[in-house]
Coordinates of N, CA and C and ligand atoms in Angstrom, one line a residue:
M1 N -24.6 -79.6 -132.9 CA -25.6 -79.0 -132.0 C -25.9 -77.7 -133.3
K2 N -27.1 -77.6 -132.8 CA -27.8 -76.4 -133.7 C -28.6 -75.0 -132.5
I3 N -27.8 -73.9 -132.9 CA -28.5 -72.8 -132.2 C -29.3 -71.9 -133.1
V4 N -30.4 -71.9 -133.0 CA -31.5 -71.2 -133.7 C -31.7 -69.8 -133.0
Y5 N -31.6 -68.5 -133.6 CA -31.8 -67.4 -132.8 C -32.3 -66.4 -133.9
W6 N -33.1 -65.5 -132.9 CA -33.5 -64.1 -133.4 C -33.1 -62.7 -132.7
S7 N -32.4 -61.7 -133.2 CA -31.7 -60.8 -132.9 C -32.0 -59.3 -133.4
G8 N -32.4 -58.3 -132.4 CA -33.2 -57.0 -133.5 C -31.4 -56.1 -133.5
T9 N -31.0 -55.9 -132.6 CA -29.5 -55.3 -132.5 C -28.5 -55.8 -132.1
G10 N -28.3 -57.2 -132.2 CA -27.0 -58.1 -132.1 C -26.9 -58.4 -130.7
N11 N -27.3 -57.8 -129.6 CA -27.1 -58.8 -128.4 C -27.6 -60.1 -128.1
T12 N -28.7 -60.5 -128.6 CA -29.0 -62.3 -128.3 C -27.7 -62.9 -129.6
E13 N -27.7 -62.2 -130.5 CA -26.8 -62.8 -131.7 C -25.1 -63.0 -130.9
K14 N -25.1 -61.8 -130.2 CA -23.6 -61.9 -129.7 C -23.6 -63.2 -128.3
M15 N -25.0 -63.1 -127.8 CA -25.0 -64.4 -127.0 C -25.0 -65.8 -127.4
A16 N -25.7 -66.1 -128.6 CA -25.2 -67.0 -129.6 C -23.9 -67.2 -130.0
T17 N -22.9 -66.4 -130.4 CA -21.7 -66.5 -130.9 C -21.3 -67.1 -129.3
L18 N -21.1 -66.7 -128.1 CA -20.4 -67.0 -126.9 C -20.9 -68.2 -126.6
I19 N -22.1 -68.5 -126.6 CA -22.4 -69.9 -126.3 C -21.9 -70.7 -127.4
A20 N -21.8 -70.7 -128.5 CA -21.0 -71.7 -129.5 C -19.5 -71.6 -129.2
E21 N -19.4 -70.6 -128.7 CA -17.6 -70.7 -128.4 C -17.3 -71.7 -126.9
G22 N -18.5 -71.4 -126.3 CA -18.4 -72.5 -124.9 C -18.6 -74.0 -125.4
I23 N -19.6 -73.9 -126.1 CA -19.6 -75.3 -127.0 C -18.4 -76.2 -127.7
S24 N -17.8 -74.9 -128.1 CA -16.5 -75.6 -129.0 C -15.4 -75.5 -127.9
Q25 N -15.3 -74.9 -126.9 CA -14.6 -75.3 -125.5 C -14.7 -76.3 -124.7
G26 N -16.0 -76.9 -124.8 CA -16.5 -78.1 -124.3 C -16.3 -79.4 -125.4
G27 N -15.5 -79.0 -126.4 CA -15.4 -80.0 -127.4 C -16.1 -80.4 -128.5
K28 N -17.3 -79.7 -128.5 CA -18.5 -80.0 -129.5 C -18.6 -78.9 -130.6
V29 N -19.4 -78.8 -131.6 CA -19.5 -77.9 -132.6 C -20.9 -77.6 -132.4
A30 N -21.3 -76.3 -132.7 CA -22.1 -75.9 -132.7 C -22.4 -74.8 -134.1
E31 N -23.4 -74.9 -134.7 CA -23.7 -74.4 -136.0 C -25.0 -73.3 -135.5
I32 N -24.4 -71.9 -136.0 CA -25.4 -70.6 -135.2 C -26.3 -70.3 -136.4
I33 N -27.4 -70.6 -136.3 CA -28.4 -69.8 -137.5 C -29.7 -68.9 -137.0
N34 N -29.4 -67.9 -138.1 CA -30.5 -67.0 -137.8 C -32.0 -67.5 -138.1
V35 N -32.9 -67.2 -137.4 CA -34.1 -68.3 -137.4 C -34.9 -67.9 -138.9
S36 N -34.6 -66.6 -139.8 CA -34.8 -66.5 -141.4 C -34.4 -67.6 -141.9
G37 N -33.3 -68.3 -141.6 CA -32.7 -69.4 -142.3 C -33.2 -70.9 -141.9
G38 N -34.2 -70.9 -141.0 CA -34.7 -72.4 -140.1 C -35.7 -72.7 -140.8
D39 N -36.0 -73.8 -140.7 CA -37.5 -74.3 -141.1 C -38.0 -75.4 -139.8
E40 N -39.3 -76.0 -139.9 CA -39.9 -76.7 -139.4 C -39.3 -78.1 -138.9
N41 N -38.1 -78.2 -139.8 CA -37.7 -79.9 -139.9 C -36.2 -79.6 -139.3
I42 N -35.7 -78.5 -139.1 CA -34.1 -78.2 -138.5 C -33.6 -78.9 -137.4
F43 N -34.7 -79.2 -136.5 CA -34.3 -80.1 -135.1 C -34.6 -81.4 -134.9
N44 N -34.9 -81.9 -136.6 CA -35.4 -83.1 -136.4 C -34.5 -84.2 -136.0
E45 N -33.3 -84.2 -136.6 CA -32.2 -84.9 -136.0 C -31.4 -84.8 -134.8
E46 N -32.2 -83.5 -134.0 CA -31.1 -83.0 -132.8 C -32.3 -84.1 -131.7
D47 N -31.1 -84.0 -130.4 CA -31.9 -84.4 -129.3 C -32.0 -83.2 -128.5
L48 N -31.4 -82.1 -128.8 CA -31.3 -81.1 -127.8 C -31.7 -79.4 -128.8
I49 N -32.7 -78.8 -128.1 CA -32.7 -77.7 -129.2 C -32.4 -76.5 -128.4
I50 N -31.6 -75.6 -129.3 CA -31.0 -74.7 -128.3 C -31.6 -73.2 -129.1
L51 N -31.9 -72.2 -128.4 CA -32.8 -71.1 -129.0 C -32.5 -69.7 -128.0
G52 N -32.6 -68.9 -129.1 CA -32.3 -67.4 -128.7 C -33.3 -66.3 -128.8
C53 N -33.8 -65.4 -128.3 CA -34.6 -64.7 -128.7 C -34.6 -63.6 -127.7
S54 N -34.8 -62.4 -127.7 CA -34.5 -61.3 -127.1 C -36.1 -61.1 -126.5
A55 N -36.3 -60.0 -125.7 CA -37.6 -59.7 -124.7 C -38.3 -58.8 -125.8
M56 N -39.5 -58.9 -126.4 CA -39.6 -58.1 -127.5 C -41.4 -57.4 -127.1
G57 N -41.9 -56.9 -127.6 CA -43.4 -56.3 -127.5 C -43.4 -55.9 -126.1
D58 N -44.4 -56.7 -125.7 CA -44.5 -56.5 -124.1 C -44.5 -58.0 -123.3
E59 N -42.8 -57.8 -123.2 CA -42.2 -59.5 -122.4 C -42.9 -60.5 -123.5
V60 N -42.9 -60.4 -124.9 CA -43.1 -61.6 -125.5 C -42.0 -62.1 -126.4
L61 N -42.1 -62.8 -127.2 CA -40.7 -63.4 -128.2 C -41.3 -62.2 -129.3
E62 N -40.3 -62.1 -130.4 CA -40.3 -61.2 -131.5 C -41.2 -62.1 -132.3
E63 N -42.3 -61.6 -132.6 CA -43.9 -62.0 -133.3 C -43.7 -62.2 -135.2
G64 N -42.6 -61.3 -135.7 CA -42.8 -61.5 -137.2 C -42.1 -62.8 -137.6
E65 N -41.0 -63.1 -137.1 CA -40.5 -64.3 -137.1 C -40.4 -65.5 -136.5
F66 N -39.7 -65.1 -135.0 CA -39.5 -66.2 -134.2 C -40.6 -66.7 -133.6
E67 N -41.6 -66.1 -133.4 CA -42.7 -66.4 -132.9 C -43.4 -67.6 -133.5
P68 N -43.6 -67.0 -134.9 CA -43.9 -68.2 -136.1 C -43.4 -69.5 -136.0
F69 N -42.0 -69.2 -135.8 CA -41.0 -70.4 -136.2 C -41.2 -71.4 -134.9
I70 N -41.6 -70.8 -133.7 CA -41.8 -71.9 -132.5 C -43.2 -72.5 -132.9
E71 N -44.2 -71.8 -133.2 CA -45.3 -72.5 -133.4 C -45.0 -73.5 -134.6
Q72 N -44.4 -73.1 -135.6 CA -43.9 -74.3 -136.7 C -43.5 -75.5 -136.3
I73 N -42.6 -75.4 -135.2 CA -41.6 -76.7 -134.9 C -42.3 -77.3 -133.8
S74 N -43.8 -76.6 -133.1 CA -44.0 -77.1 -131.8 C -44.4 -78.8 -131.9
S75 N -45.0 -79.0 -133.0 CA -45.5 -80.2 -133.0 C -44.3 -81.4 -133.2
K76 N -43.3 -80.9 -133.6 CA -42.1 -81.8 -133.9 C -40.9 -81.7 -133.1
I77 N -41.3 -81.4 -131.8 CA -40.1 -81.4 -130.6 C -40.7 -81.7 -129.0
S78 N -41.8 -82.9 -129.1 CA -42.0 -83.1 -128.1 C -41.0 -84.1 -127.7
G79 N -40.4 -84.4 -126.3 CA -39.8 -85.3 -126.0 C -38.0 -84.7 -126.2
K80 N -37.9 -83.7 -126.7 CA -36.3 -83.4 -126.9 C -36.0 -82.4 -125.7
K81 N -34.6 -82.2 -125.3 CA -34.0 -81.0 -124.4 C -34.2 -80.1 -125.1
V82 N -34.6 -78.9 -124.2 CA -34.2 -77.5 -124.9 C -33.4 -76.3 -123.8
A83 N -32.9 -75.7 -124.6 CA -32.1 -74.5 -123.9 C -32.4 -73.3 -124.3
L84 N -32.7 -72.5 -123.3 CA -33.0 -71.3 -123.8 C -32.5 -70.2 -123.4
F85 N -32.6 -69.0 -124.3 CA -31.3 -67.6 -123.8 C -31.9 -66.5 -124.5
G86 N -31.6 -65.5 -123.8 CA -32.0 -64.2 -124.6 C -31.4 -63.0 -123.8
S87 N -31.3 -61.7 -124.9 CA -31.1 -60.5 -124.1 C -32.3 -59.8 -123.7
Y88 N -32.3 -59.0 -122.9 CA -33.6 -58.2 -122.7 C -33.3 -56.7 -122.2
G89 N -33.9 -55.7 -121.7 CA -33.7 -54.5 -121.8 C -34.4 -54.1 -120.4
W90 N -35.4 -53.6 -120.0 CA -35.9 -53.3 -118.9 C -37.0 -53.9 -117.9
G91 N -37.3 -55.2 -118.5 CA -38.1 -55.9 -118.0 C -37.3 -57.1 -116.6
D92 N -38.2 -58.0 -116.1 CA -37.6 -58.9 -114.9 C -37.3 -60.3 -115.4
G93 N -37.7 -60.3 -116.8 CA -37.4 -61.9 -117.5 C -38.9 -62.7 -117.5
Q94 N -39.8 -61.6 -117.4 CA -41.2 -62.6 -117.8 C -41.3 -63.2 -119.0
W95 N -40.9 -62.4 -119.9 CA -40.9 -63.1 -121.2 C -40.3 -64.7 -121.4
M96 N -39.2 -64.7 -120.6 CA -38.3 -66.0 -120.7 C -39.0 -67.1 -119.7
R97 N -39.7 -66.6 -118.5 CA -40.2 -67.7 -118.1 C -41.9 -68.1 -118.8
D98 N -42.5 -67.2 -119.4 CA -43.7 -67.7 -120.0 C -43.2 -68.6 -121.4
W99 N -42.0 -68.2 -121.9 CA -41.4 -68.8 -123.1 C -41.3 -70.5 -122.5
E100 N -40.4 -70.3 -121.5 CA -39.7 -71.8 -121.1 C -41.0 -72.5 -120.8
E101 N -42.2 -72.1 -120.1 CA -43.6 -72.7 -119.7 C -44.0 -73.5 -121.1
K102 N -43.9 -72.1 -121.9 CA -44.5 -72.8 -123.6 C -43.8 -74.0 -124.0
M103 N -42.6 -74.1 -124.1 CA -42.0 -75.1 -124.4 C -41.9 -76.2 -123.6
I104 N -42.3 -76.0 -122.4 CA -42.5 -77.5 -121.6 C -44.0 -78.0 -121.9
S105 N -44.7 -76.9 -122.6 CA -46.3 -77.3 -123.0 C -45.9 -78.1 -124.2
Y106 N -45.2 -77.9 -124.8 CA -44.8 -78.7 -126.1 C -44.3 -79.9 -126.2
G107 N -43.9 -80.4 -124.7 CA -43.4 -81.8 -124.4 C -42.0 -81.7 -124.3
C108 N -41.4 -80.3 -124.1 CA -39.9 -80.5 -124.3 C -39.5 -80.7 -122.9
Q109 N -37.9 -80.9 -122.6 CA -37.5 -80.9 -121.2 C -36.8 -79.7 -121.3
S110 N -36.8 -78.6 -120.2 CA -36.1 -77.6 -119.8 C -34.8 -78.2 -119.3
I111 N -33.4 -78.1 -119.7 CA -32.3 -78.9 -118.9 C -31.4 -78.0 -118.4
L112 N -31.8 -76.3 -118.6 CA -30.6 -75.7 -118.0 C -31.8 -74.7 -117.5
D113 N -31.2 -74.0 -116.7 CA -32.1 -72.9 -116.2 C -32.1 -71.7 -117.5
P114 N -32.6 -71.2 -118.2 CA -32.7 -70.3 -119.4 C -31.8 -69.2 -118.8
L115 N -30.9 -68.7 -120.1 CA -29.7 -67.7 -119.5 C -30.3 -66.3 -120.3
I116 N -30.6 -65.4 -119.1 CA -30.7 -64.1 -119.7 C -29.6 -63.0 -119.3
I117 N -29.7 -62.1 -120.1 CA -28.4 -61.2 -120.0 C -29.0 -59.7 -120.4
E118 N -29.1 -58.9 -119.5 CA -29.3 -57.7 -119.9 C -28.8 -56.7 -121.0
N119 N -29.2 -56.4 -121.6 CA -28.8 -55.9 -123.2 C -27.4 -56.2 -123.5
E120 N -26.4 -55.8 -123.8 CA -25.5 -56.3 -124.4 C -24.3 -57.4 -123.5
P121 N -24.1 -58.8 -123.8 CA -23.4 -59.3 -123.2 C -21.7 -58.7 -123.1
E122 N -21.3 -58.3 -121.4 CA -20.1 -57.6 -121.3 C -19.5 -58.3 -120.3
G123 N -18.2 -58.6 -120.1 CA -17.6 -59.0 -119.2 C -18.1 -60.4 -118.5
L124 N -18.8 -60.2 -117.1 CA -19.3 -61.4 -116.5 C -20.4 -61.7 -117.4
G125 N -21.1 -61.1 -118.2 CA -22.1 -61.7 -118.8 C -21.5 -62.3 -119.7
E126 N -20.3 -62.2 -120.2 CA -20.0 -62.9 -121.5 C -19.3 -64.3 -120.8
D127 N -18.8 -64.2 -119.8 CA -18.5 -65.5 -119.1 C -19.4 -66.5 -119.0
R128 N -20.9 -65.8 -118.6 CA -22.0 -66.5 -118.2 C -22.4 -67.2 -119.5
C129 N -22.4 -66.6 -120.7 CA -22.5 -67.1 -121.8 C -21.5 -68.6 -122.3
I130 N -20.3 -68.4 -122.0 CA -19.6 -69.4 -122.5 C -19.6 -70.4 -121.6
E131 N -20.2 -70.2 -120.6 CA -20.0 -71.4 -119.3 C -21.5 -72.0 -119.5
F132 N -22.4 -71.2 -120.3 CA -23.5 -71.8 -120.7 C -23.1 -72.7 -121.6
G133 N -22.3 -72.5 -122.7 CA -22.3 -73.6 -123.8 C -21.4 -74.6 -123.5
K134 N -20.7 -74.1 -122.4 CA -19.9 -75.4 -121.9 C -20.7 -76.4 -121.3
K135 N -21.7 -76.1 -120.3 CA -22.8 -77.2 -119.6 C -23.4 -77.6 -121.1
L136 N -23.7 -77.1 -121.9 CA -24.7 -77.8 -123.2 C -23.7 -79.0 -123.6
A137 N -22.2 -78.3 -124.0 CA -21.6 -79.3 -124.5 C -21.4 -80.8 -123.9
S138 N -21.5 -80.8 -122.5 CA -21.5 -81.6 -121.3 C -22.7 -82.6 -121.4
I139 N -24.0 -82.0 -122.1 CA -25.0 -82.9 -121.7 C -25.2 -84.3 -123.0
Ligands
LIG201 C1 -39.5 -52.9 -129.6 C2 -39.0 -53.7 -128.6 C3 -39.7 -54.1 -127.5 C4 -39.1 -54.5 -126.4 N1 -39.8 -55.0 -124.8 C5 -39.1 -55.3 -123.9 C6 -39.5 -55.7 -123.3 O1 -41.0 -56.4 -122.9 N2 -39.3 -56.1 -122.0 C7 -37.4 -56.0 -121.9 O2 -37.0 -56.4 -120.7 N3 -36.8 -55.6 -122.9 C8 -37.5 -55.3 -124.0 N4 -36.9 -54.7 -125.2 C9 -35.4 -54.3 -125.0 C10 -34.5 -55.7 -125.6 O3 -35.0 -57.0 -125.4 C11 -33.3 -55.4 -125.6 O4 -32.7 -54.3 -126.0 C12 -32.4 -56.3 -125.7 O5 -31.1 -56.3 -125.4 C13 -32.7 -56.6 -127.3 O6 -31.5 -57.5 -127.8 P1 -31.4 -58.0 -129.4 O7 -30.4 -57.3 -129.9 O8 -30.7 -59.4 -129.5 O9 -32.7 -58.0 -130.0 C14 -37.5 -54.0 -126.1 C15 -37.0 -53.6 -127.4 C16 -37.4 -53.3 -128.5 C17 -37.1 -52.7 -129.3

């Protein structure tokens, strides 16, 4: 399984690490890939796409690297399952609702409610990330 993420201050990256831990507890292996090391073919062999990006700008994805990456893969992911996650600060998760809608418009099936965590995942937030990973391992 592949998790591709963008993270400015490490919060979404920590989520990715915890989700990978949950996937591993569920008996599968997850590779965590910073979006800067991704390319448009990265998910070609995968049925399930796992993506993480924090809320940036005004309730949008990070526009320098992550948004262009999503545009690049958009024509290659129709029919695949997608699971989304990310950290946010002061909003109400609008960026994630818009992002999920966008992925569905590309023909993806959103198989889990996206996981959003306020700021750094700690305590219960960490548990939620691990649970998310375990669920992904069972799909
Ligand atoms: C430039 C910038 C824009 C942001 N825009 C939003 C926003 O629109 N909504 C929100 O809830 N949080 C926003 N935040 C807060 C981040 O989403 C939050 O700090 C998050 O934990 C960062 O996660 P990361 O370390 O994975 O990038 C913004 C932060 C920065 C630096």
